[in-house]
Amino acid sequence: MLTGRNILLGISGGIAAYKTPHLVRLLKKKGAQVQVLATASALKFVSELSLSTVSEASVFNDIFESNHDDRSDRTLHITLGEWADAMLVAPATANTIARLSAGFCDDMLSLSFITLRPGKPVLLVPAMDGNMYESASVQRNLSVLARQGCHILEPESGPLASGQCGLGRMPEPETIADALEKVLAVRSESALNGKTVLVTAGPTREKIDDVRFLSNYSSGKMGFAIANEAARRGAVVRLVTGPVTLPTPPGVERFDVESADEMLETSRQFFDDCDLFIGAAAVADYRPLAPVSGKVKKNEAEMHLRLIRNPDILATFSAGRRAGQIAVGFALETNGGLDYARKKLQDKKLDLVAFNIYDRRTSGFEIDTNVLTLLNRDGQITELPLLSKQEAAGRLLDTVETLLFR
Ligand code: CTP
């Protein structure tokens, strides 16, 4: 997986930096080109000469220094971001994690992190004292980076430089190289790598008055699992979601909306750009014809609400798509239903429909599992077993990849 790959190795100033010449050696042995970007503090723990010797290249640190001659490049920080297939930061200290999460760019490590081409994987290997690692600040900064799509290799437990035993040790170079290979493998094997994916998720809310709405029980779990999996496979993912309480999957750009109309308009901005559209939202089919401003009072024994059809987001996009754009929908049915799903596939002119029965036990809203049957435009049927929604998302995307992209 590392043969011929260009790896930016960021090294920051922690005691574990002493292991990095061995890490460079290992990556090179596996066939990678390694460009070391060390912070000034890192070079107090490990010598520049060792790193440049094992990497067979100058070590870059200061953005204004002219030891960049071997690349004869005036905008090195940008070309390195383009050159790299992946960036690895090991060890990633609390300070470097804070600086990367805040977008600082005053040394080659932080600058190259910012100029790394979108969609290129970053693997961070935090290593520090246990109390530091578990501190609220470090955890908050790591979660910012995880949301940006960085992969994080958890530190190991064991003896620390402080003499204490605990979580915070940098894993051995072999473990780090394996983790990097895994990150690259998932992407390089995926037809979704580099593709742009637009996913709708969650329920919509259709306003009755200023304090009430019509909605459904959708939790957004299936759509979020799909967005998460597509991003893991290297896709650029935009997720347009109704109101849910889920965290944004790493690397996914999220847009929060309320009504079906807003979901359509927000998604429309990104539709032309996408290679794959997956409608996983439980869009309300109807909305109140005339939402009332203020609060409706309970004056009458009966209340009649006039509803009007909402736009069908999936059908709208599917009808207007250009050649090569893929449209996938869901068909949630409470009984029987494969025929309904087939009809949706045909009526909405989809490439694939994921049929799921709503039984509230194994599949449906709010729960973590799903049983999907996939029907494609050529009439092929794939029945999936009971799976977690994350696994089901993986199998759905496998089918999208094999049937549609290859
Ligand atoms: N969908 C959509 N916009 C709507 C309604 C549905 O984009 N206004 C999408 C959903 O995201 C899903 C698919 O269409 O991918 C199927 O939705 P579903 O409600 O199950 O089917 P409908 O076509 O609305 O038919 P019915 O409610 O009659 O079963």
Coordinates of C-alpha atoms and ligand atoms in Angstrom, one line a residue:
M1 CA 0.0 0.0 0.0
L2 CA 2.9 2.3 0.6
T3 CA 4.9 1.5 -2.5
G4 CA 5.4 4.7 -4.5
R5 CA 3.3 6.8 -2.1
N6 CA 4.4 10.3 -1.1
I7 CA 4.1 10.7 2.7
L8 CA 4.5 13.9 4.6
L9 CA 5.7 13.0 8.1
G10 CA 5.1 15.8 10.6
I11 CA 7.1 15.3 13.8
S12 CA 6.4 17.5 16.8
G13 CA 8.3 17.9 20.1
G14 CA 7.6 15.0 22.4
I15 CA 9.9 12.4 23.8
A16 CA 8.4 9.8 21.4
A17 CA 10.1 11.8 18.6
Y18 CA 13.2 9.6 19.3
K19 CA 11.4 6.7 17.6
T20 CA 10.8 8.6 14.3
P21 CA 14.0 7.8 12.5
H22 CA 12.9 4.1 12.8
L23 CA 9.5 5.1 11.5
V24 CA 11.0 6.8 8.5
R25 CA 13.1 3.8 7.8
L26 CA 10.1 1.5 8.0
L27 CA 8.0 3.7 5.7
K28 CA 10.9 3.8 3.2
K29 CA 11.4 0.1 3.4
K30 CA 7.7 -0.3 2.5
G31 CA 8.4 1.8 -0.7
A32 CA 7.2 5.2 0.4
Q33 CA 8.9 8.5 -0.3
V34 CA 9.0 10.4 3.0
Q35 CA 9.3 14.1 3.4
V36 CA 10.0 15.0 7.1
L37 CA 8.5 18.2 8.5
A38 CA 9.8 18.7 12.0
T39 CA 8.8 21.4 14.5
A40 CA 11.6 23.3 16.3
S41 CA 10.8 21.4 19.5
A42 CA 10.9 18.1 17.7
L43 CA 14.5 18.8 16.7
K44 CA 15.4 19.1 20.4
F45 CA 14.4 15.4 20.8
V46 CA 15.7 14.0 17.6
S47 CA 18.5 15.2 15.4
E48 CA 17.9 16.7 12.0
L49 CA 20.9 14.8 10.7
S50 CA 19.4 11.5 11.6
L51 CA 16.1 12.3 10.0
S52 CA 17.6 13.7 6.8
T53 CA 19.9 10.7 6.6
V54 CA 17.2 8.1 6.9
S55 CA 14.7 10.0 4.7
E56 CA 17.4 10.9 2.1
A57 CA 16.0 14.4 2.0
S58 CA 16.3 17.7 3.8
V59 CA 14.1 18.1 6.9
F60 CA 11.8 21.1 6.6
N61 CA 11.0 23.2 9.5
D62 CA 11.1 27.0 9.1
I63 CA 9.0 28.4 6.3
F64 CA 11.5 31.1 5.5
E65 CA 14.7 29.0 5.7
S66 CA 16.4 28.2 2.5
N67 CA 17.3 24.6 3.1
H68 CA 14.5 23.9 0.6
D69 CA 17.0 24.0 -2.3
D70 CA 16.8 20.4 -3.2
R71 CA 13.3 21.0 -4.4
S72 CA 14.2 24.5 -6.0
D73 CA 10.7 25.6 -5.2
R74 CA 9.6 29.0 -4.0
T75 CA 6.1 27.9 -2.9
L76 CA 7.2 24.7 -1.3
H77 CA 4.4 24.7 1.3
I78 CA 1.9 24.5 -1.5
T79 CA 3.7 22.0 -3.7
L80 CA 4.2 19.7 -0.7
G81 CA 0.5 19.7 -0.1
E82 CA -0.1 18.7 -3.7
W83 CA 2.8 16.2 -3.8
A84 CA 1.6 14.2 -0.8
D85 CA -0.7 11.2 -0.9
A86 CA -1.1 11.3 2.8
M87 CA 0.1 13.1 5.9
L88 CA 1.2 11.5 9.1
V89 CA 1.8 13.4 12.3
A90 CA 3.7 11.3 14.8
P91 CA 4.1 12.2 17.6
A92 CA 1.3 14.8 17.6
T93 CA 1.8 16.7 20.8
A94 CA -0.9 18.7 22.6
N95 CA 0.6 21.9 21.3
T96 CA 0.6 20.7 17.6
I97 CA -2.9 19.3 17.9
A98 CA -4.1 22.7 19.2
R99 CA -2.3 24.5 16.5
L100 CA -3.6 22.2 13.7
S101 CA -7.1 22.4 15.0
A102 CA -7.0 26.2 15.2
G103 CA -5.5 26.6 11.7
F104 CA -2.1 28.0 12.6
C105 CA 0.4 27.9 9.8
D106 CA 3.7 29.4 10.9
D107 CA 5.9 26.4 10.4
M108 CA 6.2 23.8 7.6
L109 CA 4.2 21.2 9.5
S110 CA 1.2 23.3 10.2
L111 CA 1.4 25.1 6.8
S112 CA 1.5 21.8 4.8
F113 CA -1.4 20.5 6.9
I114 CA -3.5 23.4 5.6
T115 CA -2.3 23.1 2.0
L116 CA -2.8 19.4 1.8
R117 CA -5.2 18.7 -1.1
P118 CA -8.8 18.1 0.0
G119 CA -9.6 14.4 0.3
K120 CA -6.0 13.4 1.1
P121 CA -5.9 11.4 4.4
V122 CA -4.3 12.6 7.5
L123 CA -3.3 10.2 10.3
L124 CA -2.6 11.8 13.7
V125 CA -0.7 9.9 16.3
P126 CA -1.2 11.8 19.6
A127 CA 1.5 11.1 22.2
M128 CA 1.9 12.9 25.5
D129 CA 1.4 12.5 29.3
G130 CA -1.8 10.7 30.2
N131 CA -3.3 13.7 32.1
M132 CA -2.6 15.9 29.2
Y133 CA -4.1 13.5 26.7
E134 CA -7.3 13.2 28.7
S135 CA -7.6 17.0 29.3
A136 CA -10.7 18.7 28.0
S137 CA -8.6 21.0 25.7
V138 CA -6.8 18.1 24.0
Q139 CA -10.0 16.1 23.6
R140 CA -11.8 19.1 22.2
N141 CA -9.1 19.9 19.7
L142 CA -8.9 16.2 18.6
S143 CA -12.6 16.1 18.1
V144 CA -12.4 19.2 15.9
L145 CA -9.7 17.5 13.8
A146 CA -11.7 14.2 13.7
R147 CA -14.7 16.2 12.4
Q148 CA -12.4 17.6 9.7
G149 CA -11.7 14.0 8.6
C150 CA -8.4 13.3 10.3
H151 CA -7.9 9.7 11.3
I152 CA -6.6 9.4 14.9
L153 CA -4.5 6.5 16.1
E154 CA -5.2 6.2 19.8
P155 CA -2.1 6.3 22.1
E156 CA -1.3 3.1 24.1
S157 CA -1.2 2.6 27.8
G158 CA 2.2 1.9 29.5
P159 CA 5.1 3.6 31.2
L160 CA 5.3 7.3 30.4
A161 CA 8.3 9.7 30.6
S162 CA 6.9 11.2 33.8
G163 CA 7.5 7.9 35.5
Q164 CA 3.7 7.3 35.7
C165 CA 1.9 4.5 33.9
G166 CA -1.1 5.4 31.8
L167 CA -2.5 6.3 28.4
G168 CA -0.4 8.5 26.2
R169 CA 2.4 6.3 24.8
M170 CA 3.0 6.6 21.0
P171 CA 2.4 3.2 19.4
E172 CA 5.5 1.5 17.9
P173 CA 6.5 2.5 14.4
E174 CA 5.2 -0.9 13.0
T175 CA 1.7 -0.2 14.4
I176 CA 1.8 3.4 13.0
A177 CA 2.9 2.1 9.5
D178 CA 0.1 -0.5 9.6
A179 CA -2.5 2.1 10.5
L180 CA -1.3 4.3 7.7
E181 CA -1.5 1.4 5.2
K182 CA -5.1 0.7 6.4
V183 CA -6.1 4.3 5.9
L184 CA -4.7 4.3 2.4
A185 CA -6.0 0.8 1.5
V186 CA -9.7 1.7 2.2
R187 CA -9.4 4.6 -0.2
S188 CA -7.4 3.2 -3.0
E189 CA -9.6 0.2 -3.2
S190 CA -12.8 2.3 -3.4
A191 CA -14.4 3.6 -6.5
L192 CA -15.7 6.4 -4.3
N193 CA -12.3 7.8 -3.6
G194 CA -12.2 11.3 -5.0
K195 CA -15.9 11.2 -6.0
T196 CA -18.4 13.8 -4.7
V197 CA -21.4 12.4 -2.7
L198 CA -24.5 14.3 -1.6
V199 CA -26.6 12.6 1.1
T200 CA -29.9 13.8 2.6
A201 CA -30.8 12.5 6.1
G202 CA -33.1 12.8 9.0
P203 CA -36.7 14.0 9.2
T204 CA -38.1 17.2 8.0
R205 CA -40.3 19.6 10.0
E206 CA -43.2 21.2 8.4
K207 CA -44.5 24.2 10.2
I208 CA -48.1 24.4 11.5
D209 CA -47.5 27.6 13.5
D210 CA -44.6 29.2 15.3
V211 CA -44.5 26.5 18.0
R212 CA -45.7 23.3 16.2
F213 CA -44.7 21.2 13.3
L214 CA -45.5 18.0 11.5
S215 CA -42.6 15.5 11.4
N216 CA -41.7 11.8 11.7
Y217 CA -39.6 9.6 13.9
S218 CA -36.5 9.5 11.7
S219 CA -33.3 9.7 13.7
G220 CA -30.9 10.3 10.7
K221 CA -28.8 7.3 11.7
M222 CA -28.9 5.6 8.3
G223 CA -28.0 8.7 6.3
F224 CA -25.3 9.7 8.8
A225 CA -23.8 6.1 8.5
I226 CA -23.8 6.4 4.7
A227 CA -22.1 9.8 4.9
N228 CA -19.5 8.5 7.3
E229 CA -18.7 5.5 5.2
A230 CA -18.5 7.5 2.0
A231 CA -16.0 9.9 3.6
R232 CA -14.0 6.9 5.0
R233 CA -13.7 5.7 1.4
G234 CA -12.2 9.0 0.3
A235 CA -15.3 10.8 -1.1
V236 CA -16.0 14.5 -0.7
V237 CA -19.3 14.2 1.2
R238 CA -22.0 16.8 1.8
L239 CA -24.7 15.9 4.2
V240 CA -28.0 17.9 4.2
T241 CA -29.9 16.9 7.3
G242 CA -33.1 17.7 9.0
P243 CA -33.1 18.2 12.8
V244 CA -31.3 15.3 14.5
T245 CA -29.1 14.9 17.5
L246 CA -26.2 13.1 15.9
P247 CA -22.6 14.3 15.7
T248 CA -21.2 15.1 12.2
P249 CA -19.3 12.2 10.8
P250 CA -15.5 12.9 10.4
G251 CA -14.7 14.7 7.1
V252 CA -18.3 15.3 6.2
E253 CA -19.5 18.8 5.4
R254 CA -22.9 19.2 7.1
F255 CA -25.8 21.5 6.3
D256 CA -28.7 21.7 8.8
V257 CA -32.2 22.4 7.4
E258 CA -35.8 22.1 8.7
S259 CA -38.4 21.8 6.0
A260 CA -38.5 19.7 2.8
D261 CA -38.4 23.0 0.8
E262 CA -35.2 24.0 2.6
M263 CA -33.7 20.5 2.1
L264 CA -34.4 20.8 -1.6
E265 CA -33.0 24.3 -2.0
T266 CA -29.9 23.5 0.1
S267 CA -29.2 20.2 -1.7
R268 CA -29.8 21.9 -5.1
Q269 CA -26.7 24.1 -4.5
F270 CA -24.5 20.9 -4.5
F271 CA -26.4 18.6 -6.8
D272 CA -24.7 19.6 -10.1
D273 CA -21.3 18.9 -8.6
C274 CA -22.1 15.5 -7.2
D275 CA -21.4 12.1 -8.7
L276 CA -23.7 10.3 -6.4
F277 CA -26.9 11.4 -4.7
I278 CA -28.4 9.3 -1.9
G279 CA -31.7 10.3 -0.6
A280 CA -31.8 8.8 2.9
A281 CA -34.0 11.5 4.4
A282 CA -37.5 10.8 5.6
V283 CA -38.9 13.8 3.8
A284 CA -42.5 14.7 4.9
D285 CA -44.7 14.2 1.9
Y286 CA -47.0 17.0 2.9
R287 CA -46.8 20.4 4.6
P288 CA -49.5 22.7 6.1
L289 CA -50.9 24.8 3.2
A290 CA -50.9 28.0 5.3
P291 CA -48.6 28.0 8.4
V292 CA -49.9 30.4 11.0
S293 CA -47.7 33.0 12.5
G294 CA -47.9 33.1 16.3
K295 CA -49.7 30.2 18.1
V296 CA -53.0 28.6 17.0
K297 CA -55.5 28.8 19.9
K298 CA -57.7 25.8 20.8
N299 CA -61.0 27.5 20.3
E300 CA -62.9 24.8 18.3
A301 CA -63.6 21.1 19.2
E302 CA -62.1 20.1 15.9
M303 CA -59.3 21.5 13.9
H304 CA -58.8 20.9 10.2
L305 CA -55.4 21.2 8.8
R306 CA -55.1 21.6 5.0
L307 CA -51.9 20.0 3.6
I308 CA -50.2 20.4 0.3
R309 CA -47.7 18.0 -1.3
N310 CA -44.0 18.7 -0.8
P311 CA -41.6 18.5 -3.6
D312 CA -40.0 15.1 -4.1
I313 CA -36.3 15.9 -3.7
L314 CA -35.1 12.5 -5.0
A315 CA -37.4 12.5 -8.0
T316 CA -36.6 16.1 -8.8
F317 CA -32.9 15.4 -8.9
S318 CA -33.1 12.1 -10.6
A319 CA -35.2 13.6 -13.4
G320 CA -32.7 16.4 -14.0
R321 CA -29.5 14.6 -13.7
R322 CA -26.7 14.6 -16.2
A323 CA -25.2 11.4 -17.7
G324 CA -23.0 9.6 -15.2
Q325 CA -24.7 11.0 -12.1
I326 CA -26.0 8.2 -9.9
A327 CA -29.3 8.5 -7.9
V328 CA -30.1 6.1 -5.0
G329 CA -33.2 6.2 -2.9
F330 CA -34.8 4.4 0.0
A331 CA -38.2 2.8 0.2
L332 CA -39.4 2.4 3.7
E333 CA -42.6 0.3 3.8
T334 CA -44.7 -1.0 6.7
N335 CA -45.9 -4.1 4.9
G336 CA -44.9 -6.4 2.0
G337 CA -43.6 -3.8 -0.1
L338 CA -40.9 -5.1 -2.5
D339 CA -43.3 -4.2 -5.3
Y340 CA -43.6 -0.7 -3.9
A341 CA -39.9 -0.4 -3.8
R342 CA -39.6 -1.6 -7.5
K343 CA -42.3 1.0 -8.4
K344 CA -40.3 3.8 -6.7
L345 CA -37.2 2.6 -8.6
Q346 CA -39.1 2.9 -11.9
D347 CA -41.2 6.0 -11.1
K348 CA -38.3 8.0 -9.8
K349 CA -35.9 6.6 -12.4
L350 CA -33.3 5.5 -9.9
D351 CA -30.2 3.5 -10.3
L352 CA -30.7 1.7 -7.0
V353 CA -33.3 1.6 -4.3
A354 CA -32.8 0.3 -0.8
F355 CA -36.0 -1.3 0.5
N356 CA -36.4 -1.6 4.2
I357 CA -39.4 -2.8 6.1
Y358 CA -40.4 -0.8 9.1
D359 CA -40.8 -3.3 11.9
R360 CA -39.5 -1.2 14.8
R361 CA -37.5 -4.2 16.1
T362 CA -34.7 -4.8 13.6
S363 CA -35.3 -2.0 11.1
G364 CA -36.9 1.4 11.0
F365 CA -36.3 4.8 12.6
E366 CA -34.3 5.4 15.7
I367 CA -32.7 1.9 16.1
D368 CA -29.2 1.0 15.3
T369 CA -29.8 -2.0 12.9
N370 CA -31.3 -2.4 9.5
V371 CA -32.4 -5.1 7.1
L372 CA -32.0 -3.8 3.5
T373 CA -32.9 -5.3 0.2
L374 CA -31.2 -3.6 -2.7
L375 CA -32.8 -3.4 -6.1
N376 CA -30.9 -2.0 -9.0
R377 CA -32.1 -0.7 -12.3
D378 CA -31.2 -4.0 -14.1
G379 CA -33.6 -5.9 -11.9
Q380 CA -30.8 -7.4 -9.7
I381 CA -31.8 -8.0 -6.1
T382 CA -29.4 -8.2 -3.2
E383 CA -30.8 -9.2 0.2
L384 CA -28.7 -8.1 3.1
P385 CA -28.9 -9.7 6.5
L386 CA -29.6 -7.9 9.8
L387 CA -26.7 -5.5 10.1
S388 CA -25.8 -2.4 12.1
K389 CA -26.6 0.7 10.2
Q390 CA -22.9 1.3 9.7
E391 CA -22.4 -2.1 8.2
A392 CA -25.5 -1.7 6.1
A393 CA -24.1 1.6 4.8
G394 CA -20.9 -0.2 3.8
R395 CA -22.8 -2.9 1.9
L396 CA -25.0 -0.4 0.2
L397 CA -21.9 1.6 -0.9
D398 CA -20.2 -1.7 -2.0
T399 CA -23.2 -2.3 -4.3
V400 CA -23.2 1.2 -5.5
E401 CA -19.5 0.8 -6.4
T402 CA -19.6 -2.5 -8.1
L403 CA -22.9 -2.0 -10.0
L404 CA -22.6 1.6 -10.9
F405 CA -19.0 2.8 -11.1
R406 CA -17.1 -0.1 -12.4
Ligands
CTP1 N1 -38.0 11.4 -0.9 C1 -37.6 12.7 -1.2 N2 -38.5 13.7 -1.2 C2 -39.8 13.5 -0.8 C3 -40.2 12.1 -0.4 C4 -39.3 11.1 -0.5 O1 -36.5 12.9 -1.6 N3 -40.7 14.5 -0.7 C5 -37.1 10.3 -1.0 C6 -36.6 9.7 0.3 O2 -35.5 10.3 0.8 C7 -36.4 8.2 -0.1 C8 -37.4 8.0 -1.2 O3 -37.7 9.3 -1.7 O4 -35.1 8.0 -0.6 C9 -38.6 7.3 -0.8 O5 -39.4 7.9 0.1 P1 -40.8 7.3 0.7 O6 -41.4 8.3 1.5 O7 -40.5 6.0 1.2 O8 -41.6 7.1 -0.6 P2 -42.5 8.1 -1.4 O9 -42.0 8.2 -2.7 O10 -42.7 9.3 -0.6 O11 -43.9 7.2 -1.4 P3 -45.0 6.8 -0.3 O12 -44.8 7.8 0.8 O13 -46.2 6.9 -1.1 O14 -44.6 5.4 0.1

